[in-house]
DNA sequence: ATTTATTTTTAGACTTATCTAAATTATTTT
DNA sequence: AAAATAATTTAGATAAGTCTAAAAATAAAT
């Protein structure tokens, strides 16, 4: 099946929205994710339904079919492997790779991405800690422990970032927090759920908005 | 200036046609190169003329403006650097890289291609021996000595391929001729201009059609 | 259970890039 | 120089993807 970049972007958006919301994805949600008007989304999901890539009943939102899901995961795989390439080989920073990967993920080839994966020595995660699906589309999600839920006095290691937006990543750079950083929760403030955290560069105060967006593994 | 992939492909086609034909490029020539109808070409060149990328007078064909030329060379640069990447880093063969580079050359980024160039350690030529323009768009063409014009008894080294089409490259693979191969002209047949050539694997007969498409440097 | 507000869909229009068929201009041949 | 041929351009149509504005359906509020 030969899909346009636009169609691929819709599938990918539906995939990640479905993952985050765990039920049928609404037209408006997609339109916000993809930055188009709801009417355009309706047109496209009808087209995708026609091609059996999504399940669609009028006014009920969409979910991916098995084929749709498979294709979406393939694009995610390509996106994340290209991100690794850009960071590891071309010395980009983790806040710069996403936009370029948005373009590179649409390169069509039977062999390219597997060769790239081998060249990169089979990385398991992208620069933001997101898991890279394997050739067959299997993907190991991490266990969803957020920094915000780490108990006072305990230490943890940063394994991923939920919101990989540019400003958030730049902000973490400023705090010198990166994948692998070890954080110790010194205290929590019940008033606003902020926490005092010990890092390599000292103690810093982290708001709940931040700590809810950092995946960690308890030590 | 933000150009579509299609517009970029037209500029690149006009560039190489102008280089090969050294005067105004006709509508039909472009239509053959790009595999579209002449009427579509007319539409597009009018659009490109509107954007000051080509000089165009009705029925007189087109030539690139300074800006058009600059952009075309940038795309050629991207194309050839990606080809080097695919061959050197991902282990593709020289007959496989062109098609993929056709896609990769359209990736938009201010920094990507320069970083890629550095990663590849500033190659000067692509896998078919074509020179890679530098960042400023300077390009050193080779001196156009074809194997067909090498004198009997003399030796030469293969430095490029004029027709980099898939079947031709595969044919050269079969003869074990590649960039850097040393060839000695043993004899020439006046009847059909074929030549007997000594290679590493022995003496082979090469037709004029072949020898006219191999760039060499005399030793 | 109505009314109100929100979401979703449809209808019609626009842009880009393409095509076919017809008209126009340029080039060759006689 | 006129006629025939070839190349180029125009006119009108189509498909993909988007938009605005209006209509229809659903959800929320009274
Ligand atoms: Mn990304
Ligand atoms: Mn994308
Ligand atoms: Mn090429
Ligand atoms: Mn191209």
Short mmCIF file of C-alpha atoms (C1' of nucleotides) and ligand atoms in Angstrom, two decimals:
data_model
loop_
_atom_site.label_atom_id
_atom_site.label_comp_id
_atom_site.label_asym_id
_atom_site.label_seq_id
_atom_site.Cartn_x
_atom_site.Cartn_y
_atom_site.Cartn_z
CA UNK A 1 0.00 0.00 0.00
CA UNK A 2 1.42 3.33 -1.12
CA UNK A 3 0.51 6.14 1.26
CA UNK A 4 1.12 9.87 1.01
CA UNK A 5 3.09 11.72 3.67
CA UNK A 6 -0.16 13.28 4.79
CA UNK A 7 -1.87 9.95 5.24
CA UNK A 8 1.12 8.65 7.17
CA UNK A 9 1.04 11.66 9.46
CA UNK A 10 -2.63 11.08 10.21
CA UNK A 11 -1.99 7.42 11.06
CA UNK A 12 0.87 8.34 13.34
CA UNK A 13 -1.19 11.01 15.07
CA UNK A 14 -4.09 8.63 15.60
CA UNK A 15 -1.65 6.05 16.94
CA UNK A 16 -0.18 8.28 19.60
CA UNK A 17 -3.53 9.83 20.53
CA UNK A 18 -5.05 6.38 20.92
CA UNK A 19 -2.12 5.36 23.10
CA UNK A 20 -2.54 8.43 25.30
CA UNK A 21 -6.33 8.31 25.48
CA UNK A 22 -7.03 4.58 25.21
CA UNK A 23 -10.33 4.87 23.37
CA UNK A 24 -11.70 6.14 20.06
CA UNK A 25 -9.90 9.24 18.89
CA UNK A 26 -12.09 12.26 18.16
CA UNK A 27 -11.94 14.45 15.10
CA UNK A 28 -11.04 17.53 17.13
CA UNK A 29 -8.18 15.79 18.91
CA UNK A 30 -6.67 14.84 15.58
CA UNK A 31 -7.21 18.30 14.17
CA UNK A 32 -5.32 19.80 17.11
CA UNK A 33 -2.48 17.29 16.84
CA UNK A 34 -2.09 17.79 13.12
CA UNK A 35 -2.94 21.49 13.07
CA UNK A 36 -5.73 21.34 10.55
CA UNK A 37 -9.42 22.12 10.68
CA UNK A 38 -11.84 19.46 11.88
CA UNK A 39 -13.50 19.37 8.47
CA UNK A 40 -10.24 18.39 6.84
CA UNK A 41 -9.83 15.62 9.37
CA UNK A 42 -13.26 14.27 8.58
CA UNK A 43 -12.34 14.13 4.89
CA UNK A 44 -9.14 12.29 5.62
CA UNK A 45 -10.49 9.76 8.08
CA UNK A 46 -13.20 8.85 5.59
CA UNK A 47 -10.46 8.27 3.04
CA UNK A 48 -8.48 6.19 5.53
CA UNK A 49 -11.59 4.21 6.42
CA UNK A 50 -12.11 3.56 2.71
CA UNK A 51 -8.62 2.05 2.65
CA UNK A 52 -9.32 -0.04 5.77
CA UNK A 53 -6.71 1.73 7.83
CA UNK A 54 -9.12 3.00 10.48
CA UNK A 55 -12.44 1.91 11.95
CA UNK A 56 -14.89 4.77 11.59
CA UNK A 57 -18.52 5.35 12.39
CA UNK A 58 -19.91 8.81 11.85
CA UNK A 59 -19.68 11.04 14.91
CA UNK A 60 -17.94 8.24 16.85
CA UNK A 61 -14.28 8.97 16.19
CA UNK A 62 -11.73 6.50 14.84
CA UNK A 63 -9.42 3.71 15.90
CA UNK A 64 -6.69 2.06 13.88
CA UNK A 65 -7.28 -1.26 12.14
CA UNK A 66 -4.63 -3.93 12.39
CA UNK A 67 -3.04 -2.78 9.13
CA UNK A 68 -3.32 0.87 10.15
CA UNK A 69 -1.62 0.11 13.44
CA UNK A 70 1.14 -1.81 11.71
CA UNK A 71 1.88 1.08 9.38
CA UNK A 72 1.76 3.62 12.20
CA UNK A 73 4.29 1.63 14.19
CA UNK A 74 6.55 1.39 11.16
CA UNK A 75 6.55 5.18 10.89
CA UNK A 76 7.26 5.52 14.60
CA UNK A 77 10.15 3.10 14.15
CA UNK A 78 11.56 5.14 11.29
CA UNK A 79 11.09 8.40 13.17
CA UNK A 80 12.94 7.21 16.24
CA UNK A 81 15.80 5.54 14.39
CA UNK A 82 16.39 8.71 12.39
CA UNK A 83 16.41 10.66 15.64
CA UNK A 84 19.12 8.39 16.98
CA UNK A 85 21.11 8.87 13.78
CA UNK A 86 20.85 12.64 14.01
CA UNK A 87 21.93 12.70 17.64
CA UNK A 88 24.60 9.99 17.64
CA UNK A 89 26.16 10.50 14.23
CA UNK A 90 25.48 14.10 13.28
CA UNK A 91 25.84 15.65 16.73
CA UNK A 92 22.44 17.23 16.94
CA UNK A 93 20.98 18.02 20.34
CA UNK A 94 17.89 16.18 21.57
CA UNK A 95 15.74 19.27 21.08
CA UNK A 96 16.64 19.51 17.39
CA UNK A 97 16.07 16.00 16.11
CA UNK A 98 12.29 15.71 16.16
CA UNK A 99 11.51 18.19 13.44
CA UNK A 100 14.00 16.67 11.03
CA UNK A 101 12.78 13.17 11.83
CA UNK A 102 9.29 14.33 10.86
CA UNK A 103 10.63 14.63 7.35
CA UNK A 104 12.96 11.64 7.31
CA UNK A 105 10.30 9.23 8.59
CA UNK A 106 8.54 9.50 5.23
CA UNK A 107 11.42 8.26 3.08
CA UNK A 108 10.16 5.18 1.26
CA UNK A 109 12.38 2.13 1.03
CA UNK A 110 12.19 -1.58 1.73
CA UNK A 111 15.73 -1.74 3.03
CA UNK A 112 16.81 1.68 4.26
CA UNK A 113 15.55 1.60 7.80
CA UNK A 114 16.89 -1.86 8.58
CA UNK A 115 20.29 -0.88 7.25
CA UNK A 116 20.17 2.30 9.29
CA UNK A 117 19.22 0.31 12.38
CA UNK A 118 22.21 -2.00 11.88
CA UNK A 119 24.51 0.97 11.29
CA UNK A 120 23.33 2.46 14.57
CA UNK A 121 23.94 -0.90 16.25
CA UNK A 122 20.34 -1.65 17.10
CA UNK A 123 19.48 1.08 19.57
CA UNK A 124 16.54 0.30 21.84
CA UNK A 125 15.43 3.84 22.63
CA UNK A 126 15.33 7.21 20.90
CA UNK A 127 17.00 10.35 22.30
CA UNK A 128 13.94 11.10 24.45
CA UNK A 129 13.81 7.62 25.96
CA UNK A 130 10.98 6.36 23.78
CA UNK A 131 11.30 2.70 22.79
CA UNK A 132 12.12 1.81 19.19
CA UNK A 133 9.82 -0.84 17.68
CA UNK A 134 11.68 -3.77 16.15
CA UNK A 135 11.39 -4.92 12.55
CA UNK A 136 8.26 -6.93 13.35
CA UNK A 137 6.60 -3.98 15.08
CA UNK A 138 7.05 -5.24 18.66
CA UNK A 139 7.51 -2.44 21.13
CA UNK A 140 8.34 -2.46 24.83
CA UNK A 141 6.72 0.49 26.54
CA UNK A 142 8.28 1.62 29.76
CA UNK A 143 6.48 1.23 33.03
CA UNK A 144 5.16 4.74 33.42
CA UNK A 145 6.76 5.68 36.71
CA UNK A 146 6.91 9.46 36.78
CA UNK A 147 9.30 11.49 38.87
CA UNK A 148 6.27 13.01 40.58
CA UNK A 149 5.40 9.66 42.17
CA UNK A 150 8.84 8.90 43.59
CA UNK A 151 8.78 8.80 47.38
CA UNK A 152 10.67 11.31 49.52
CA UNK A 153 14.17 10.15 50.25
CA UNK A 154 14.32 7.74 47.32
CA UNK A 155 16.60 7.99 44.29
CA UNK A 156 15.78 7.29 40.68
CA UNK A 157 17.25 7.47 37.20
CA UNK A 158 15.74 9.40 34.32
CA UNK A 159 14.73 7.01 31.53
CA UNK A 160 12.41 9.11 29.40
CA UNK A 161 10.55 12.32 28.71
CA UNK A 162 6.80 12.35 28.19
CA UNK A 163 6.43 15.77 26.62
CA UNK A 164 9.33 15.96 24.15
CA UNK A 165 8.54 19.50 23.05
CA UNK A 166 11.33 21.87 22.20
CA UNK A 167 10.88 24.27 25.15
CA UNK A 168 10.64 21.46 27.66
CA UNK A 169 13.82 19.80 26.40
CA UNK A 170 15.68 23.11 26.43
CA UNK A 171 14.49 23.67 29.97
CA UNK A 172 15.83 20.28 31.05
CA UNK A 173 19.14 21.15 29.38
CA UNK A 174 19.28 24.22 31.58
CA UNK A 175 18.74 22.06 34.67
CA UNK A 176 21.36 19.64 33.28
CA UNK A 177 18.85 16.83 33.44
CA UNK A 178 19.23 14.20 30.74
CA UNK A 179 18.59 10.52 30.16
CA UNK A 180 20.57 8.63 32.79
CA UNK A 181 20.60 11.49 35.26
CA UNK A 182 20.25 10.33 38.85
CA UNK A 183 17.79 12.29 40.95
CA UNK A 184 17.09 12.06 44.68
CA UNK A 185 13.84 13.41 46.03
CA UNK A 186 14.69 15.43 49.12
CA UNK A 187 11.26 16.78 49.97
CA UNK A 188 7.80 17.40 48.56
CA UNK A 189 5.69 20.52 48.95
CA UNK A 190 2.03 19.49 49.50
CA UNK A 191 0.82 22.98 48.58
CA UNK A 192 1.70 22.83 44.87
CA UNK A 193 3.14 19.34 44.59
CA UNK A 194 6.54 20.72 43.71
CA UNK A 195 9.56 18.77 44.92
CA UNK A 196 13.11 19.49 45.98
CA UNK A 197 15.44 17.24 44.02
CA UNK A 198 19.13 16.61 44.36
CA UNK A 199 21.02 16.44 41.07
CA UNK A 200 24.67 16.37 40.13
CA UNK A 201 24.72 20.16 40.17
CA UNK A 202 22.95 20.63 43.47
CA UNK A 203 19.43 20.87 44.82
CA UNK A 204 16.72 22.28 42.61
CA UNK A 205 13.00 22.84 42.97
CA UNK A 206 10.89 21.10 40.35
CA UNK A 207 7.24 21.93 39.74
CA UNK A 208 4.60 19.24 39.44
CA UNK A 209 4.17 20.05 35.77
CA UNK A 210 7.78 19.10 35.23
CA UNK A 211 7.92 16.04 37.45
CA UNK A 212 4.80 14.59 35.82
CA UNK A 213 6.62 14.60 32.48
CA UNK A 214 9.78 12.74 33.45
CA UNK A 215 9.83 8.94 33.31
CA UNK A 216 12.11 7.39 35.92
CA UNK A 217 13.18 4.02 37.24
CA UNK A 218 13.47 3.65 41.00
CA UNK A 219 16.88 2.72 42.32
CA UNK B 1 12.39 30.68 -0.68
CA UNK B 2 10.32 27.59 0.09
CA UNK B 3 10.05 25.26 -2.90
CA UNK B 4 8.05 22.08 -3.35
CA UNK B 5 9.77 18.82 -4.20
CA UNK B 6 8.33 19.09 -7.67
CA UNK B 7 9.76 22.54 -8.24
CA UNK B 8 13.14 21.34 -6.98
CA UNK B 9 13.05 18.41 -9.37
CA UNK B 10 12.36 20.72 -12.30
CA UNK B 11 15.27 22.98 -11.35
CA UNK B 12 17.60 20.02 -11.04
CA UNK B 13 16.47 18.62 -14.39
CA UNK B 14 16.95 21.96 -16.11
CA UNK B 15 20.37 22.22 -14.52
CA UNK B 16 21.65 18.92 -15.82
CA UNK B 17 20.03 19.34 -19.22
CA UNK B 18 21.59 22.78 -19.59
CA UNK B 19 24.95 21.32 -18.61
CA UNK B 20 24.63 18.55 -21.20
CA UNK B 21 23.22 20.73 -23.99
CA UNK B 22 24.81 24.10 -23.25
CA UNK B 23 21.94 26.25 -24.47
CA UNK B 24 18.30 26.96 -23.68
CA UNK B 25 16.49 23.84 -22.53
CA UNK B 26 13.36 22.92 -24.45
CA UNK B 27 10.00 21.98 -23.01
CA UNK B 28 10.13 18.51 -24.54
CA UNK B 29 13.57 17.77 -23.16
CA UNK B 30 12.37 18.58 -19.68
CA UNK B 31 9.20 16.58 -20.14
CA UNK B 32 11.27 13.53 -21.11
CA UNK B 33 13.67 13.96 -18.21
CA UNK B 34 10.90 14.38 -15.66
CA UNK B 35 8.44 11.99 -17.29
CA UNK B 36 5.56 14.39 -17.63
CA UNK B 37 3.65 15.83 -20.56
CA UNK B 38 4.97 18.92 -22.28
CA UNK B 39 1.90 20.88 -21.25
CA UNK B 40 2.65 20.24 -17.59
CA UNK B 41 6.18 21.46 -18.15
CA UNK B 42 4.91 24.67 -19.69
CA UNK B 43 2.75 25.28 -16.63
CA UNK B 44 5.65 24.69 -14.30
CA UNK B 45 8.24 26.76 -16.13
CA UNK B 46 5.83 29.67 -16.18
CA UNK B 47 5.49 29.30 -12.45
CA UNK B 48 9.26 29.11 -12.03
CA UNK B 49 9.68 32.17 -14.25
CA UNK B 50 7.18 34.00 -12.05
CA UNK B 51 9.46 33.21 -9.10
CA UNK B 52 12.56 34.37 -11.01
CA UNK B 53 14.14 30.95 -10.99
CA UNK B 54 14.30 30.60 -14.78
CA UNK B 55 14.53 32.91 -17.78
CA UNK B 56 11.65 32.15 -20.07
CA UNK B 57 10.36 33.52 -23.33
CA UNK B 58 7.46 31.76 -24.96
CA UNK B 59 8.50 29.05 -27.40
CA UNK B 60 12.18 29.72 -26.63
CA UNK B 61 12.85 27.27 -23.82
CA UNK B 62 14.37 28.13 -20.45
CA UNK B 63 17.64 28.73 -18.69
CA UNK B 64 18.28 29.02 -14.96
CA UNK B 65 18.63 32.42 -13.33
CA UNK B 66 21.43 32.95 -10.85
CA UNK B 67 19.13 32.05 -7.96
CA UNK B 68 17.71 29.09 -9.85
CA UNK B 69 21.19 27.84 -10.55
CA UNK B 70 22.21 28.24 -6.93
CA UNK B 71 19.25 26.21 -5.73
CA UNK B 72 19.79 23.52 -8.36
CA UNK B 73 23.41 23.09 -7.29
CA UNK B 74 22.33 22.86 -3.66
CA UNK B 75 20.05 19.97 -4.55
CA UNK B 76 22.79 18.27 -6.54
CA UNK B 77 25.05 18.68 -3.52
CA UNK B 78 22.48 17.09 -1.25
CA UNK B 79 21.81 14.29 -3.70
CA UNK B 80 25.46 13.35 -4.05
CA UNK B 81 26.27 13.57 -0.34
CA UNK B 82 23.33 11.31 0.48
CA UNK B 83 24.58 8.88 -2.14
CA UNK B 84 27.96 8.78 -0.44
CA UNK B 85 26.25 8.17 2.90
CA UNK B 86 24.22 5.29 1.53
CA UNK B 87 27.23 3.65 -0.06
CA UNK B 88 29.88 4.28 2.59
CA UNK B 89 27.83 3.95 5.75
CA UNK B 90 24.85 1.78 4.90
CA UNK B 91 26.62 -0.59 2.50
CA UNK B 92 24.43 0.01 -0.51
CA UNK B 93 25.80 -0.73 -3.96
CA UNK B 94 26.38 2.09 -6.44
CA UNK B 95 23.40 1.01 -8.51
CA UNK B 96 21.01 1.34 -5.56
CA UNK B 97 21.82 4.75 -4.17
CA UNK B 98 20.39 7.07 -6.81
CA UNK B 99 16.72 6.31 -6.30
CA UNK B 100 16.93 6.78 -2.55
CA UNK B 101 18.92 9.99 -2.97
CA UNK B 102 16.09 11.29 -5.15
CA UNK B 103 13.99 11.28 -2.01
CA UNK B 104 16.61 12.34 0.51
CA UNK B 105 17.74 15.35 -1.54
CA UNK B 106 14.45 17.07 -0.70
CA UNK B 107 14.83 17.02 3.08
CA UNK B 108 14.71 20.63 4.23
CA UNK B 109 17.20 21.84 6.80
CA UNK B 110 19.67 24.67 7.25
CA UNK B 111 22.22 22.46 8.96
CA UNK B 112 21.65 18.84 8.01
CA UNK B 113 23.68 18.62 4.83
CA UNK B 114 26.73 20.37 6.25
CA UNK B 115 26.69 18.07 9.26
CA UNK B 116 26.33 15.09 6.97
CA UNK B 117 29.23 16.32 4.85
CA UNK B 118 31.43 16.60 7.95
CA UNK B 119 30.33 13.15 9.13
CA UNK B 120 31.35 11.73 5.76
CA UNK B 121 34.68 13.55 6.06
CA UNK B 122 34.16 15.91 3.14
CA UNK B 123 34.02 13.58 0.18
CA UNK B 124 34.83 15.20 -3.16
CA UNK B 125 32.94 12.81 -5.43
CA UNK B 126 29.80 10.71 -5.33
CA UNK B 127 29.75 6.94 -5.94
CA UNK B 128 29.57 7.47 -9.71
CA UNK B 129 32.52 9.84 -9.79
CA UNK B 130 30.46 13.02 -10.06
CA UNK B 131 31.93 15.97 -8.16
CA UNK B 132 30.20 17.20 -5.00
CA UNK B 133 29.62 20.98 -4.93
CA UNK B 134 30.96 22.65 -1.80
CA UNK B 135 28.92 24.70 0.65
CA UNK B 136 29.28 27.80 -1.53
CA UNK B 137 28.17 25.96 -4.65
CA UNK B 138 31.59 25.69 -6.27
CA UNK B 139 31.98 22.57 -8.34
CA UNK B 140 35.00 21.09 -10.15
CA UNK B 141 33.88 19.22 -13.22
CA UNK B 142 36.21 16.58 -14.52
CA UNK B 143 37.98 16.97 -17.81
CA UNK B 144 35.74 14.84 -19.97
CA UNK B 145 38.28 12.29 -21.19
CA UNK B 146 36.28 9.23 -22.18
CA UNK B 147 37.69 5.73 -22.38
CA UNK B 148 36.77 5.75 -26.08
CA UNK B 149 39.40 8.41 -26.78
CA UNK B 150 42.31 6.71 -25.02
CA UNK B 151 45.07 5.75 -27.48
CA UNK B 152 45.99 2.16 -28.18
CA UNK B 153 48.67 0.92 -25.81
CA UNK B 154 47.97 3.53 -23.17
CA UNK B 155 46.62 2.92 -19.67
CA UNK B 156 44.07 4.94 -17.75
CA UNK B 157 42.12 4.93 -14.50
CA UNK B 158 38.32 5.07 -14.29
CA UNK B 159 37.21 8.27 -12.55
CA UNK B 160 33.54 8.51 -13.41
CA UNK B 161 30.47 7.22 -15.19
CA UNK B 162 28.49 9.42 -17.55
CA UNK B 163 25.33 7.36 -17.74
CA UNK B 164 24.68 6.30 -14.16
CA UNK B 165 21.60 4.27 -15.00
CA UNK B 166 20.86 1.09 -13.13
CA UNK B 167 21.46 -1.36 -15.99
CA UNK B 168 24.75 0.28 -17.01
CA UNK B 169 26.09 0.17 -13.46
CA UNK B 170 25.07 -3.46 -13.07
CA UNK B 171 26.81 -4.23 -16.35
CA UNK B 172 30.02 -2.61 -15.14
CA UNK B 173 29.75 -4.66 -11.95
CA UNK B 174 29.70 -7.76 -14.10
CA UNK B 175 32.88 -6.63 -15.87
CA UNK B 176 34.34 -5.80 -12.44
CA UNK B 177 34.93 -2.25 -13.56
CA UNK B 178 34.61 0.35 -10.81
CA UNK B 179 35.96 3.77 -9.88
CA UNK B 180 39.74 3.42 -9.62
CA UNK B 181 39.93 0.46 -11.99
CA UNK B 182 42.99 0.58 -14.21
CA UNK B 183 42.36 -0.19 -17.87
CA UNK B 184 44.86 -0.65 -20.68
CA UNK B 185 43.70 -0.29 -24.27
CA UNK B 186 45.15 -3.22 -26.19
CA UNK B 187 43.56 -2.61 -29.56
CA UNK B 188 40.73 -0.77 -31.31
CA UNK B 189 38.40 -2.16 -33.95
CA UNK B 190 37.80 0.49 -36.62
CA UNK B 191 34.70 -1.29 -37.87
CA UNK B 192 32.48 -0.66 -34.82
CA UNK B 193 34.84 1.39 -32.64
CA UNK B 194 34.91 -1.34 -30.04
CA UNK B 195 38.12 -1.84 -28.10
CA UNK B 196 39.99 -4.65 -26.44
CA UNK B 197 40.83 -3.62 -22.90
CA UNK B 198 43.00 -5.26 -20.29
CA UNK B 199 41.55 -5.26 -16.79
CA UNK B 200 42.49 -6.96 -13.54
CA UNK B 201 40.44 -9.98 -14.58
CA UNK B 202 41.79 -10.27 -18.11
CA UNK B 203 41.11 -8.89 -21.56
CA UNK B 204 37.58 -7.89 -22.46
CA UNK B 205 35.94 -6.38 -25.50
CA UNK B 206 34.12 -3.13 -24.86
CA UNK B 207 31.65 -1.56 -27.30
CA UNK B 208 31.81 2.08 -28.26
CA UNK B 209 28.54 2.71 -26.45
CA UNK B 210 30.20 1.61 -23.24
CA UNK B 211 33.56 3.30 -23.71
CA UNK B 212 31.86 6.61 -24.51
CA UNK B 213 30.26 6.54 -21.07
CA UNK B 214 33.32 5.99 -18.92
CA UNK B 215 35.34 8.99 -17.72
CA UNK B 216 39.04 8.21 -17.34
CA UNK B 217 42.31 9.90 -16.49
CA UNK B 218 45.33 9.00 -18.58
CA UNK B 219 48.23 7.46 -16.72
"C1'" DA C 1 -37.67 17.29 28.33
"C1'" DT C 2 -36.34 21.32 26.19
"C1'" DT C 3 -33.03 24.46 25.18
"C1'" DT C 4 -28.20 25.61 24.51
"C1'" DA C 5 -23.62 24.65 23.39
"C1'" DT C 6 -20.24 21.79 21.28
"C1'" DT C 7 -18.68 18.57 18.01
"C1'" DT C 8 -18.84 16.62 13.61
"C1'" DT C 9 -20.10 16.42 8.93
"C1'" DT C 10 -21.36 18.32 4.39
"C1'" DA C 11 -21.20 21.62 0.62
"C1'" DG C 12 -18.68 24.50 -2.09
"C1'" DA C 13 -14.34 26.84 -3.08
"C1'" DC C 14 -9.23 27.09 -3.60
"C1'" DT C 15 -4.30 25.49 -4.71
"C1'" DT C 16 -0.85 22.41 -6.73
"C1'" DA C 17 0.38 19.38 -10.10
"C1'" DT C 18 -1.07 16.66 -13.49
"C1'" DC C 19 -3.60 15.15 -17.90
"C1'" DT C 20 -6.06 15.31 -22.81
"C1'" DA C 21 -7.45 17.79 -26.64
"C1'" DA C 22 -7.35 21.83 -29.27
"C1'" DA C 23 -5.07 26.01 -30.78
"C1'" DT C 24 -0.96 28.41 -31.82
"C1'" DT C 25 3.82 29.13 -33.14
"C1'" DA C 26 8.16 27.46 -35.03
"C1'" DT C 27 10.69 24.48 -38.04
"C1'" DT C 28 11.29 21.51 -42.12
"C1'" DT C 29 10.27 19.87 -46.38
"C1'" DT C 30 8.74 20.31 -50.83
"C1'" DA D 1 6.85 30.66 -50.61
"C1'" DA D 2 3.57 27.49 -49.36
"C1'" DA D 3 2.45 23.27 -47.23
"C1'" DA D 4 3.38 19.83 -43.91
"C1'" DT D 5 5.31 18.51 -39.60
"C1'" DA D 6 6.81 19.15 -35.03
"C1'" DA D 7 7.02 21.73 -30.79
"C1'" DT D 8 4.78 24.60 -27.56
"C1'" DT D 9 1.07 26.76 -25.30
"C1'" DT D 10 -3.77 27.28 -23.82
"C1'" DA D 11 -8.23 25.62 -22.23
"C1'" DG D 12 -10.69 22.73 -19.57
"C1'" DA D 13 -10.80 18.60 -16.48
"C1'" DT D 14 -9.20 15.77 -12.51
"C1'" DA D 15 -7.27 14.34 -7.85
"C1'" DA D 16 -5.29 15.47 -3.29
"C1'" DG D 17 -5.52 18.18 0.53
"C1'" DT D 18 -6.97 22.15 2.63
"C1'" DC D 19 -10.27 25.95 3.99
"C1'" DT D 20 -14.85 28.60 5.37
"C1'" DA D 21 -19.56 28.58 6.20
"C1'" DA D 22 -23.66 26.15 6.92
"C1'" DA D 23 -26.19 21.99 8.34
"C1'" DA D 24 -26.74 17.99 11.25
"C1'" DA D 25 -25.85 15.22 15.27
"C1'" DT D 26 -24.33 14.72 19.93
"C1'" DA D 27 -23.51 16.28 24.59
"C1'" DA D 28 -24.38 19.44 28.35
"C1'" DA D 29 -27.19 22.57 30.91
"C1'" DT D 30 -31.32 24.26 32.50
MN1 LIG E 1 10.26 12.73 17.78
MN1 LIG E 2 5.79 13.39 9.63
MN1 LIG E 3 22.35 10.06 -8.49
MN1 LIG E 4 14.25 14.33 -6.57
#
